[in-house]
mmCIF file of C-alpha atoms and ligand atoms in Angstrom:
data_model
loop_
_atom_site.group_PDB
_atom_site.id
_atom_site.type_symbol
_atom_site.label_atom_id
_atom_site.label_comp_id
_atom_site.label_asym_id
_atom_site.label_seq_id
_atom_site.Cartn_x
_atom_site.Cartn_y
_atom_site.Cartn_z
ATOM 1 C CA UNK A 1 -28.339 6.492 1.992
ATOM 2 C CA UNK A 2 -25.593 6.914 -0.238
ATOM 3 C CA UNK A 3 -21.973 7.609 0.771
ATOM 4 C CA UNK A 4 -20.042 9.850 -1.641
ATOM 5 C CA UNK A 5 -17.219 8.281 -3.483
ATOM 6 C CA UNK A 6 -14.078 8.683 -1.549
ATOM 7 C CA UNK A 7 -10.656 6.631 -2.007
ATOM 8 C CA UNK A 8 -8.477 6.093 0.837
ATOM 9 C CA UNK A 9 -5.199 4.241 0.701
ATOM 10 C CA UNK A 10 -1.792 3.836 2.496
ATOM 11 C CA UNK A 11 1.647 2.326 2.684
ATOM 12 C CA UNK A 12 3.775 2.066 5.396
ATOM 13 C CA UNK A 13 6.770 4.286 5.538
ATOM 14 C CA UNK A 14 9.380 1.143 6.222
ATOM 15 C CA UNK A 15 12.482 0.627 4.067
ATOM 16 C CA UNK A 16 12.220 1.404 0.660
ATOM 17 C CA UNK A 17 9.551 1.422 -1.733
ATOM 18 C CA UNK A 18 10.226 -1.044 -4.551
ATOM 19 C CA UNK A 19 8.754 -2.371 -8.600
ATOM 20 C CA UNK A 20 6.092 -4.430 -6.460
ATOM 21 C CA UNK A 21 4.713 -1.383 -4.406
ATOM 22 C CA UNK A 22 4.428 0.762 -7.787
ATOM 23 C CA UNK A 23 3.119 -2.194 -10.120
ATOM 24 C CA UNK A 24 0.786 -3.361 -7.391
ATOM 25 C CA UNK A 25 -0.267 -0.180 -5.595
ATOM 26 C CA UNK A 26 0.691 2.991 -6.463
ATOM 27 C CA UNK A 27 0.574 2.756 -10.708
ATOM 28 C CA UNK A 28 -3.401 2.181 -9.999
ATOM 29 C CA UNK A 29 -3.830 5.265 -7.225
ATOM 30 C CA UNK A 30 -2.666 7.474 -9.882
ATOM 31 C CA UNK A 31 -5.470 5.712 -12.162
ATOM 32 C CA UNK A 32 -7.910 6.197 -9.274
ATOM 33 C CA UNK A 33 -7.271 9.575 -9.432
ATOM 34 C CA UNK A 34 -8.554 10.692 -12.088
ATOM 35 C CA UNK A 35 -12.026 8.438 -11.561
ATOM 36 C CA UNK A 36 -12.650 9.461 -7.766
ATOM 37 C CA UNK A 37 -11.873 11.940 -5.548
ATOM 38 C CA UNK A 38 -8.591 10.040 -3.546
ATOM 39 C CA UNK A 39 -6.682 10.866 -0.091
ATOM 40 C CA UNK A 40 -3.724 9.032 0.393
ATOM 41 C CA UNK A 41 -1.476 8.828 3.540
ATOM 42 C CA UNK A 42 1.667 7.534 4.882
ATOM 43 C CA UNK A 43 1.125 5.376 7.967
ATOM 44 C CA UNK A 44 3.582 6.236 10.006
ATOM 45 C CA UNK A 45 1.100 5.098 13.107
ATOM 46 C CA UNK A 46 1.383 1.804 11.880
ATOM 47 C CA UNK A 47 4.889 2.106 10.914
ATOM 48 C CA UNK A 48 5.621 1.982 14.916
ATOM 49 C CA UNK A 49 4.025 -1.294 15.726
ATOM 50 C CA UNK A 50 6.723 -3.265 15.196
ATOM 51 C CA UNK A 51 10.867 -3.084 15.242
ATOM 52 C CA UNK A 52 10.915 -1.779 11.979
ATOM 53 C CA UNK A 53 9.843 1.810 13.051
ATOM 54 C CA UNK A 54 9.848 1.598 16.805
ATOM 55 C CA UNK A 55 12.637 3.681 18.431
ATOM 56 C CA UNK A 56 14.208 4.921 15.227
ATOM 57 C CA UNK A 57 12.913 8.474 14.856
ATOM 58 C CA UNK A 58 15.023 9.922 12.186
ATOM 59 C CA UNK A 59 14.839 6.743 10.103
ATOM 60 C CA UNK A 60 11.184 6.960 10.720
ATOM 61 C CA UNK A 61 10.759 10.511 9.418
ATOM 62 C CA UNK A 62 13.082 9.929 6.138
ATOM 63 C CA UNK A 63 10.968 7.089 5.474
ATOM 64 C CA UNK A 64 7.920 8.859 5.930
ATOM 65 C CA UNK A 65 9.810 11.544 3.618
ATOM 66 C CA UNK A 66 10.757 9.040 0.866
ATOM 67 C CA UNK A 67 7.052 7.215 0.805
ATOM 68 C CA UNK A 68 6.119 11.169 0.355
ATOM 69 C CA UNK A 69 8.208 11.781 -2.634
ATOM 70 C CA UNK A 70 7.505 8.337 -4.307
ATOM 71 C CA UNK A 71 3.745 8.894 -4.700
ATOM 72 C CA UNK A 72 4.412 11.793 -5.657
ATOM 73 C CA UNK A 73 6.794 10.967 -8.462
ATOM 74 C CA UNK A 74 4.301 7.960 -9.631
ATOM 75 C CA UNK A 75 2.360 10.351 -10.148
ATOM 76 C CA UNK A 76 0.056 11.410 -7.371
ATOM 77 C CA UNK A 77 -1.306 15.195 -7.933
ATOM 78 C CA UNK A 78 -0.728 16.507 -4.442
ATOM 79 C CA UNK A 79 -2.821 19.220 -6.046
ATOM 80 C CA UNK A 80 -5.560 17.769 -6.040
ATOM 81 C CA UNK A 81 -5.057 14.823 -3.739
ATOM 82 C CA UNK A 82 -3.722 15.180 -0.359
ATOM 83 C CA UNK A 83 -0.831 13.571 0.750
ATOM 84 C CA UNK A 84 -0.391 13.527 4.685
ATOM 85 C CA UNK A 85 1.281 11.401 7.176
ATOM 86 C CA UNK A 86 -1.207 9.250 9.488
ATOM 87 C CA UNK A 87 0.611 10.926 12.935
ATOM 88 C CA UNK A 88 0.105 14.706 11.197
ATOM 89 C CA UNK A 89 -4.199 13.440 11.638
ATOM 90 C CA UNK A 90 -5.050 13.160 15.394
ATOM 91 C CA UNK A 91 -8.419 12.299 14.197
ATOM 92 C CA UNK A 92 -6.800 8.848 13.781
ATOM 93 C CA UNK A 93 -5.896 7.870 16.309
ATOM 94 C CA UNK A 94 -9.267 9.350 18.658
ATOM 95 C CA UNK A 95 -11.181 6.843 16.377
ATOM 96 C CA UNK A 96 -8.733 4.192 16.589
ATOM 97 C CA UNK A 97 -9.517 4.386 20.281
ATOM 98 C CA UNK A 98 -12.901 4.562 20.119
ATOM 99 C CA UNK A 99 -13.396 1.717 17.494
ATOM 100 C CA UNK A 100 -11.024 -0.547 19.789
ATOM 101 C CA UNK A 101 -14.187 -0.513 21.813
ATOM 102 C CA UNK A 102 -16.475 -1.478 18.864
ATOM 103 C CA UNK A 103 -14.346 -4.381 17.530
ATOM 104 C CA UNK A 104 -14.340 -7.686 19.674
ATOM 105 C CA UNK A 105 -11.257 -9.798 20.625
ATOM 106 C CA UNK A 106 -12.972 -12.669 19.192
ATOM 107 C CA UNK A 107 -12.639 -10.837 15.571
ATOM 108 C CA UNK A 108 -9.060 -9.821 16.311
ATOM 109 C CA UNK A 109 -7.971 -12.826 17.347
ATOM 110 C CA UNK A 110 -9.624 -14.365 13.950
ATOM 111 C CA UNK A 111 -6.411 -11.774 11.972
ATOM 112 C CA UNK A 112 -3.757 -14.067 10.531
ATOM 113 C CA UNK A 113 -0.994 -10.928 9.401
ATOM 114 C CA UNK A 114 -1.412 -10.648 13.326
ATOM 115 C CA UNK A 115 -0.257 -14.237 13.602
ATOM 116 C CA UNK A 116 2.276 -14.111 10.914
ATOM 117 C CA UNK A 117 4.154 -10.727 12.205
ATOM 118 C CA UNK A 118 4.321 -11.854 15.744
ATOM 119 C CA UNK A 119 5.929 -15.358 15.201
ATOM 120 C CA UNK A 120 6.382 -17.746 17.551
ATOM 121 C CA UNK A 121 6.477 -14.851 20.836
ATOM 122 C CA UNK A 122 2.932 -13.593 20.487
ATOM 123 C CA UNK A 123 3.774 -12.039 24.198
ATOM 124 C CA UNK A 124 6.395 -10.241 22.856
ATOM 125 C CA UNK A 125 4.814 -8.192 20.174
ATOM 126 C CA UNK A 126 3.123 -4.564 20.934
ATOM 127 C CA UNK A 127 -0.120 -4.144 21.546
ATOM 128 C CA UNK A 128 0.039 -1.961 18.422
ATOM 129 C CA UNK A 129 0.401 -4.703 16.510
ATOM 130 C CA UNK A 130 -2.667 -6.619 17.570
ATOM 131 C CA UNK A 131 -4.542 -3.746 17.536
ATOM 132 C CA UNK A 132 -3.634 -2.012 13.973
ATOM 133 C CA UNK A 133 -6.442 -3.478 12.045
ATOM 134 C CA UNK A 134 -8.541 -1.257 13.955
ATOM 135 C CA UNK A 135 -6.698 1.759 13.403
ATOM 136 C CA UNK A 136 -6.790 0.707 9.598
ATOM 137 C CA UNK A 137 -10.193 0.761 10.068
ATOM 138 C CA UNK A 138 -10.461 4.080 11.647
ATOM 139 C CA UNK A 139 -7.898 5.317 8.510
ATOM 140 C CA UNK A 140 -10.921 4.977 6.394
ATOM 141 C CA UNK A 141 -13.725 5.223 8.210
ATOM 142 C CA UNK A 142 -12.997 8.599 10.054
ATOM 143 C CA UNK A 143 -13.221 10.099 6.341
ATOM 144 C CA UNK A 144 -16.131 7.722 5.284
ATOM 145 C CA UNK A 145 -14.058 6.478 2.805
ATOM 146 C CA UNK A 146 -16.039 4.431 0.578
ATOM 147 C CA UNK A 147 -13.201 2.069 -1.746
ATOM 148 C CA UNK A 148 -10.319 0.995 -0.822
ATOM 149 C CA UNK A 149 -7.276 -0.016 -3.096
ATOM 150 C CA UNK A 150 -5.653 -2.782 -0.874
ATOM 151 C CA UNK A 151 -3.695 -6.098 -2.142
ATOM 152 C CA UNK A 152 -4.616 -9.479 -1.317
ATOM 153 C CA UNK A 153 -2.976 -9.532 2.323
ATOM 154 C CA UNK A 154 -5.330 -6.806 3.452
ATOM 155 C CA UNK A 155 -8.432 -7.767 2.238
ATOM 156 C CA UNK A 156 -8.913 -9.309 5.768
ATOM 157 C CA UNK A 157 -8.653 -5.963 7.836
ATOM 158 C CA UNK A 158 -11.013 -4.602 4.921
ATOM 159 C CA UNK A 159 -13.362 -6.785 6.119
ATOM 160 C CA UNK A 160 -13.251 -6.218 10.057
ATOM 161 C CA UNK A 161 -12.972 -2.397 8.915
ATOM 162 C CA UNK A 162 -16.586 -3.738 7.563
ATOM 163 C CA UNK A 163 -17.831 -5.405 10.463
ATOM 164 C CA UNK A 164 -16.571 -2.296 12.901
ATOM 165 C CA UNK A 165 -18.678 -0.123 10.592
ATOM 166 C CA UNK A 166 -21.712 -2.166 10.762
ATOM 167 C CA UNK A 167 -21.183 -2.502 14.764
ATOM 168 C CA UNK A 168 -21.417 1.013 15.067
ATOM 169 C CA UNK A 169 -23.891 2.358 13.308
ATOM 170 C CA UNK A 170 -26.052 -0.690 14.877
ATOM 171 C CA UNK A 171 -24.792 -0.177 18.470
ATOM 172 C CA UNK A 172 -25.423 3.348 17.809
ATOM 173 C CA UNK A 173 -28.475 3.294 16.428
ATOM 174 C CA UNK A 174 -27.165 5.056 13.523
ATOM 175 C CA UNK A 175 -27.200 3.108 10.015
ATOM 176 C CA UNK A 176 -25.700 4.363 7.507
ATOM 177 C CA UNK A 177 -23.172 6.654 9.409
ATOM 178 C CA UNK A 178 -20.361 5.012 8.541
ATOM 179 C CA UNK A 179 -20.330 3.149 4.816
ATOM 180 C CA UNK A 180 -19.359 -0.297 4.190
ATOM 181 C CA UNK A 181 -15.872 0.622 2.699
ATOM 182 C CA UNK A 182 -15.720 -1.735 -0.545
ATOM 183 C CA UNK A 183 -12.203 -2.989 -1.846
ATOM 184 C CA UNK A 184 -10.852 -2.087 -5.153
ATOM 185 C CA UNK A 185 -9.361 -4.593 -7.616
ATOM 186 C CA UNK A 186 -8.112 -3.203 -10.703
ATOM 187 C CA UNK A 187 -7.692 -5.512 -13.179
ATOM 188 C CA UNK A 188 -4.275 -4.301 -14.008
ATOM 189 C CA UNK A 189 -2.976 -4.563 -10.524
ATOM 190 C CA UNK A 190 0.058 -6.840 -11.040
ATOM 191 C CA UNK A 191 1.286 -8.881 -8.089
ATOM 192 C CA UNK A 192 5.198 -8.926 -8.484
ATOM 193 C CA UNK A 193 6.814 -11.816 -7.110
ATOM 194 C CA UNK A 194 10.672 -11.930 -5.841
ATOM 195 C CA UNK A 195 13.265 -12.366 -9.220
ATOM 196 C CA UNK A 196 14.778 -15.063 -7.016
ATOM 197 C CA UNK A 197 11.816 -17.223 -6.320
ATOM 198 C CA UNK A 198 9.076 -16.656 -8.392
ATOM 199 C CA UNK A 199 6.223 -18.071 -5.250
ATOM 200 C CA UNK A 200 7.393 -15.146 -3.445
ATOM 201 C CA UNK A 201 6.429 -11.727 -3.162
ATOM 202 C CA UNK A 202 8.953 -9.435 -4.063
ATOM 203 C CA UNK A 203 9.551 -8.109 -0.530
ATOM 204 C CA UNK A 204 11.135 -5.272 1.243
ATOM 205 C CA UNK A 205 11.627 -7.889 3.942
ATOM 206 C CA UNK A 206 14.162 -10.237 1.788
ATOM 207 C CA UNK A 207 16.908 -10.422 2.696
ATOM 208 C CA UNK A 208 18.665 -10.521 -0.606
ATOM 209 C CA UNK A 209 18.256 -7.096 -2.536
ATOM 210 C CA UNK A 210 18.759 -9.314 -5.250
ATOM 211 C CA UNK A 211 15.002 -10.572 -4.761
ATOM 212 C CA UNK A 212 13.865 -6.724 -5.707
ATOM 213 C CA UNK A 213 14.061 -3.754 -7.409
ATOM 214 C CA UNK A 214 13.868 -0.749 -5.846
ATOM 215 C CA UNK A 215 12.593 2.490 -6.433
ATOM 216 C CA UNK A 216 15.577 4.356 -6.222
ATOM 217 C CA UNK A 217 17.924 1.871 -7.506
ATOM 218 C CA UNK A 218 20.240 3.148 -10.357
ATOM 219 C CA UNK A 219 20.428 1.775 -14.281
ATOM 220 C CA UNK A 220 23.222 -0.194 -13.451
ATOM 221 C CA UNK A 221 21.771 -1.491 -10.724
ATOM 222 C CA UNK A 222 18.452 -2.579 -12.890
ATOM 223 C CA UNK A 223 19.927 -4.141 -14.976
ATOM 224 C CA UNK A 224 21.997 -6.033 -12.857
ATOM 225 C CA UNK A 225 19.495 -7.556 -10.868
ATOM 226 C CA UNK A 226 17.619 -8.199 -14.245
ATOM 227 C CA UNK A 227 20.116 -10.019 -15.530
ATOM 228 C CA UNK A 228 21.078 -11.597 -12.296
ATOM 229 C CA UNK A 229 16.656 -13.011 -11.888
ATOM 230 C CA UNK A 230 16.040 -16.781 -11.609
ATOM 231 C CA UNK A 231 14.497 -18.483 -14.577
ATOM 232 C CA UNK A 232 14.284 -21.904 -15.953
ATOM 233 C CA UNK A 233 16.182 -23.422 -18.979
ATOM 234 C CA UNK A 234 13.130 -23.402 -20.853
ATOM 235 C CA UNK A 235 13.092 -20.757 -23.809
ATOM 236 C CA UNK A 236 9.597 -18.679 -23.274
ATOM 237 C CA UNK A 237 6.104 -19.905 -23.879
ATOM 238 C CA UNK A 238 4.061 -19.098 -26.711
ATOM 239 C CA UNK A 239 0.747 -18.884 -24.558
ATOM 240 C CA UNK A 240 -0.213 -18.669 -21.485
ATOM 241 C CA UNK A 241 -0.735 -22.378 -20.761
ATOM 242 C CA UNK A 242 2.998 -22.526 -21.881
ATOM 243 C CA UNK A 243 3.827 -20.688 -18.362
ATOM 244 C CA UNK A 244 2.339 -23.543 -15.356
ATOM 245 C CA UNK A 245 5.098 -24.401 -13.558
ATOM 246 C CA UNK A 246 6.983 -21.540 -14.149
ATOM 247 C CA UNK A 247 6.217 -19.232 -12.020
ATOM 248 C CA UNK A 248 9.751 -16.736 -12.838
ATOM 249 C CA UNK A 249 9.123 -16.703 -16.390
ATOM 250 C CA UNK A 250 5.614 -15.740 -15.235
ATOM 251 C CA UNK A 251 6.595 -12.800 -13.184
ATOM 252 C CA UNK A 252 8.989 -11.251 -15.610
ATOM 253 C CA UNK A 253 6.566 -11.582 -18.589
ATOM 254 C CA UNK A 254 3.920 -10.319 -15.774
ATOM 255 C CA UNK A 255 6.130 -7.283 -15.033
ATOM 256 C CA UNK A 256 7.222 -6.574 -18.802
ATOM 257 C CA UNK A 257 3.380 -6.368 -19.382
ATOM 258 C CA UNK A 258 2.407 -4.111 -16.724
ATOM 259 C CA UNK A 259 5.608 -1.445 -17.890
ATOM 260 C CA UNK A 260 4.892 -1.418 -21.158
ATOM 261 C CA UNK A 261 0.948 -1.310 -20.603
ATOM 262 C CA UNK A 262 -0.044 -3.823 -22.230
ATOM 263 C CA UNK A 263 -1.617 -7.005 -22.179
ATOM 264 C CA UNK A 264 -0.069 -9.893 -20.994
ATOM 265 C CA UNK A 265 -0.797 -12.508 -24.314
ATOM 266 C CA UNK A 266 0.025 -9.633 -26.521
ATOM 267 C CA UNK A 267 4.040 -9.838 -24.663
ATOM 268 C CA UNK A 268 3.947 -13.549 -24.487
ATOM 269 C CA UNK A 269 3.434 -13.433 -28.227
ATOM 270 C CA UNK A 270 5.950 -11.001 -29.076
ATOM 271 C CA UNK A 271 8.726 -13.049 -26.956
ATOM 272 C CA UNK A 272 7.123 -16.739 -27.693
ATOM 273 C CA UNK A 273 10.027 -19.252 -28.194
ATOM 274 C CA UNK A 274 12.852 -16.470 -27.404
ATOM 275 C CA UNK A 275 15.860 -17.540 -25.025
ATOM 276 C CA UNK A 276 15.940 -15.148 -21.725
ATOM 277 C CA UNK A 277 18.705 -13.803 -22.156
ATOM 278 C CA UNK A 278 16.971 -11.534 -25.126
ATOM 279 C CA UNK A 279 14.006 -10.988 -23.192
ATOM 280 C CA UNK A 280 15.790 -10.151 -20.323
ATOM 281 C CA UNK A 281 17.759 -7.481 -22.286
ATOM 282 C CA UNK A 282 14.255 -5.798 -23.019
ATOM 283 C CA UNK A 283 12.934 -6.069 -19.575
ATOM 284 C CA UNK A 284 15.735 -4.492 -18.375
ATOM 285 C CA UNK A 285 15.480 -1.499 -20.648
ATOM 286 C CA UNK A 286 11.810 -1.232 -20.137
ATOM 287 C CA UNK A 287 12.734 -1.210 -16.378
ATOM 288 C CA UNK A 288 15.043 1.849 -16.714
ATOM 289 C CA UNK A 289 12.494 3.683 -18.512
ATOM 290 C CA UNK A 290 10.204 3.391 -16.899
ATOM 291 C CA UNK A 291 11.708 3.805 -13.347
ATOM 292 C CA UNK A 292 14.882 6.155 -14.161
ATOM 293 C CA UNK A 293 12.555 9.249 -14.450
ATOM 294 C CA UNK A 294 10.803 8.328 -11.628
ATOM 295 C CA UNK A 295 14.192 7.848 -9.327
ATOM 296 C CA UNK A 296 15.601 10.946 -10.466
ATOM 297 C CA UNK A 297 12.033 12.853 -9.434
ATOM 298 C CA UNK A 298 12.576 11.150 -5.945
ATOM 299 C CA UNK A 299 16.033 12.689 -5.692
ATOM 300 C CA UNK A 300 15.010 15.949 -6.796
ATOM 301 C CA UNK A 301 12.024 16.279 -4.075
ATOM 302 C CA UNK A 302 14.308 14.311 -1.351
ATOM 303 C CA UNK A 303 16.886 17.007 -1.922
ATOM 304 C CA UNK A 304 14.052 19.698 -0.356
ATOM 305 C CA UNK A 305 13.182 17.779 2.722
ATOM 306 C CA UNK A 306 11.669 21.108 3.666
ATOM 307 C CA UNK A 307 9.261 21.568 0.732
ATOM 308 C CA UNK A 308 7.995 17.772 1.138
ATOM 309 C CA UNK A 309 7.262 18.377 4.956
ATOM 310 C CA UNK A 310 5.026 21.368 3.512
ATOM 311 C CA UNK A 311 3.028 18.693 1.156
ATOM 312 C CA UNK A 312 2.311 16.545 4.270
ATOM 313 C CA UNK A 313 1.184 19.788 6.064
ATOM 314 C CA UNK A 314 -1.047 21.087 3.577
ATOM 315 C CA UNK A 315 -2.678 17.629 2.825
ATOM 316 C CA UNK A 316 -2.679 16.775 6.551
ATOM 317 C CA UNK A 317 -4.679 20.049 6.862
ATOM 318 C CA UNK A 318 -7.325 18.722 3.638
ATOM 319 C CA UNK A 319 -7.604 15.586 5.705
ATOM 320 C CA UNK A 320 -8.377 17.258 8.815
ATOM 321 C CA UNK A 321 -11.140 19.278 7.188
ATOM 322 C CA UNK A 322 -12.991 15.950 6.135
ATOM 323 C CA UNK A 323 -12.328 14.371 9.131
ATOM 324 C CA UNK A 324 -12.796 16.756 12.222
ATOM 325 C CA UNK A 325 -16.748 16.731 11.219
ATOM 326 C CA UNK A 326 -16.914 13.363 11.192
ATOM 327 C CA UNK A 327 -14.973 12.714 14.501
ATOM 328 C CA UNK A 328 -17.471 15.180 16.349
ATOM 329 C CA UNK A 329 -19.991 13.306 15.129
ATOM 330 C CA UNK A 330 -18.934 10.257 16.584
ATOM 331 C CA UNK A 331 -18.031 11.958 20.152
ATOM 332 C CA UNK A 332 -21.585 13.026 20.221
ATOM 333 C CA UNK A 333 -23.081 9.577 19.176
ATOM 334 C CA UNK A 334 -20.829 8.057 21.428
ATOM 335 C CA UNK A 335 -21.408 10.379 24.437
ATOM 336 C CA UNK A 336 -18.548 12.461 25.473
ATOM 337 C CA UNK A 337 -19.233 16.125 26.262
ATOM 338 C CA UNK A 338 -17.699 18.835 23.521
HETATM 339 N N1 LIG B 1 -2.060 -2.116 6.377
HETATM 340 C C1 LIG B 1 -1.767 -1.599 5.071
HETATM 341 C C2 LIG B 1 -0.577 -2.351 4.474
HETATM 342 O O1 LIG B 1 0.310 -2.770 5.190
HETATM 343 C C3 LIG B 1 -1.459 -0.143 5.102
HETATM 344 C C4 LIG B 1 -2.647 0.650 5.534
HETATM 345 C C5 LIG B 1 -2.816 1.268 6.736
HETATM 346 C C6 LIG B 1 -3.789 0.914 4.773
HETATM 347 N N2 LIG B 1 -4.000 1.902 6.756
HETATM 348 C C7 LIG B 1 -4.633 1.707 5.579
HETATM 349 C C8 LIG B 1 -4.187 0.551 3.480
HETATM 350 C C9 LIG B 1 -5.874 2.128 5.123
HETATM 351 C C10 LIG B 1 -5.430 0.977 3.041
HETATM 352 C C11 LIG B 1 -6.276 1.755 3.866
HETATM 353 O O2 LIG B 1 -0.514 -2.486 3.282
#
């Protein structure tokens, strides 16, 4: 059998959203869109399994507020793609219990963002944590979703998602309930790396705001940070052998491509042998352009908390109707008396 086409993505509602987030993620939802039928949410379950979300509610809830409004302004069509929050979906978190019996510990314990997020005092972390690659899976499975846009640090929780699917429709006796949920690369997916080391991601998690720009950061501050970007003494290449070793003049010719929409030899030409302080100047405006109309959308819906909170109703209630059916499906498979 043949699973219908569904798209299901997320971010987590944790400081603010910034160029890597829109370059890397979001810029390619709004592509999705128009090629498959898309859902995406704001995980504020996830959002909860560590410091960053635990215990802070109204920090929680702007986040949750501001994630809204900046898919929204990138361009997701809340019309015709729902937008919910995660916690808005109880259906998420009845699967994520039920799959926490499918998955084993041996798989779990196999997670390295697991290993990475709870340092040094694995005892210390929540149990959220070690368990939220399950409730990723349930994210997607409890709506059958069939591709999921995810970067490179997820593709390992794609993968268990994958192997709790499998487990259940074998222990189950049910193959082909749930799909094999495939990931989706799009070849314009850019991977933005910090402006102040260029082997970094750019990072929410810096500490320097420096190392990013931000969704809602002003012109000035653009530019700034622009100007302010590490790079080597070297004027720019002209190809893209010219660029080994150079991993900053990399990500800004990497970013300058992925604004302007267009391919990455076709900017390395047009800049080849150019000091950076010229490119820079064109980054920068390309930057503003591209992200002053999208900041000043942001605003404009964060000014009507009220009105956003009604998006993530109305798409909570969309989700719900794809995933209630599915969810009493799996009570019945599973056992438990409607
Ligand atoms: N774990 C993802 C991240 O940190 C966010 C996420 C949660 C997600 N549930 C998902 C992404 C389901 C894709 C599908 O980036």
């Amino acid at each position: 059998m043949t699973h219908k086409p569904l798209v299901l993505s997320g971010m987590q509602p944790t400081n603010t959203l910034h160029l890597g987030n829109y370059l890397g993620a979001l810029k390619n939802w709004v592509k999705l869109q128009n090629e498959m039928p898309c859902l995406f949410c704001v995980v504020d379950m996830h959002a909860i399994t560590t410091d960053a979300g635990y215990g802070k509610p109204e920090e929680l809830a702007q986040a949750t507020r501001e994630v809204t409004a900046a898919y929204i302004a990138g361009g997701v069509d809340a019309h015709r793609t729902p937008i919910f929050n995660q916690g808005q979906v109880p259906e998420h978190g009845e699967l994520a219990w039920v799959l926490n019996c499918v998955a084993r510990l041996g798989w779990m314990d196999r997670m390295t963002q697991f290993k990475e997020k709870s340092g040094k005092h694995k005892e210390r972390a929540s149990v959220g944590l070690y368990t939220y690659p399950v409730l990723m899976a349930a994210d997607i499975l409890v709506y059958k979703a069939t591709h999921v846009p995810v970067g490179e640090d997820q593709k390992q929780h794609l993968e268990l998602a994958r192997d709790i699917a499998q487990k259940f429709n074998n222990d189950f006796g049910v193959p082909d309930f749930f799909p094999q949920p495939e990931p989706v690369i799009t070849g314009t997916a850019t991977r933005v790396m910090s402006l102040r080391d260029g082997t970094k991601k750019m990072s929410k998690s810096d500490e320097s705001d420096l190392s990013r720009i931000n969704l809602t950061d002003d012109a000035d501050s653009i530019v700034g940070k622009i100007r302010r970007a590490k790079t080597d003494p070297n004027p720019l290449p002209d190809s893209k052998e010219g660029l080994a070793g150079r991993p900053e003049a990399e990500n800004l010719l990497n970013i300058y491509a992925a604004l302007a929409d267009q391919e990455r030899d076709a900017v390395i030409a047009q800049f080849a042998g150019q000091q950076f302080s010229g490119f820079k100047h064109a980054l920068a405006d390309l930057t503003v352009a591209k992200l002053e109309p999208m900041a000043k959308e942001m605003r404009r819906l964060l000014a009507d908390p009220g009105e956003i909170d009604r998006i993530l109703k109305s798409g909570a209630r969309k989700a719900r109707d794809i995933a209630t059916p599915v969810m009493d499906e799996v009570k019945k498979r599973v056992g438990f008396i409607a």
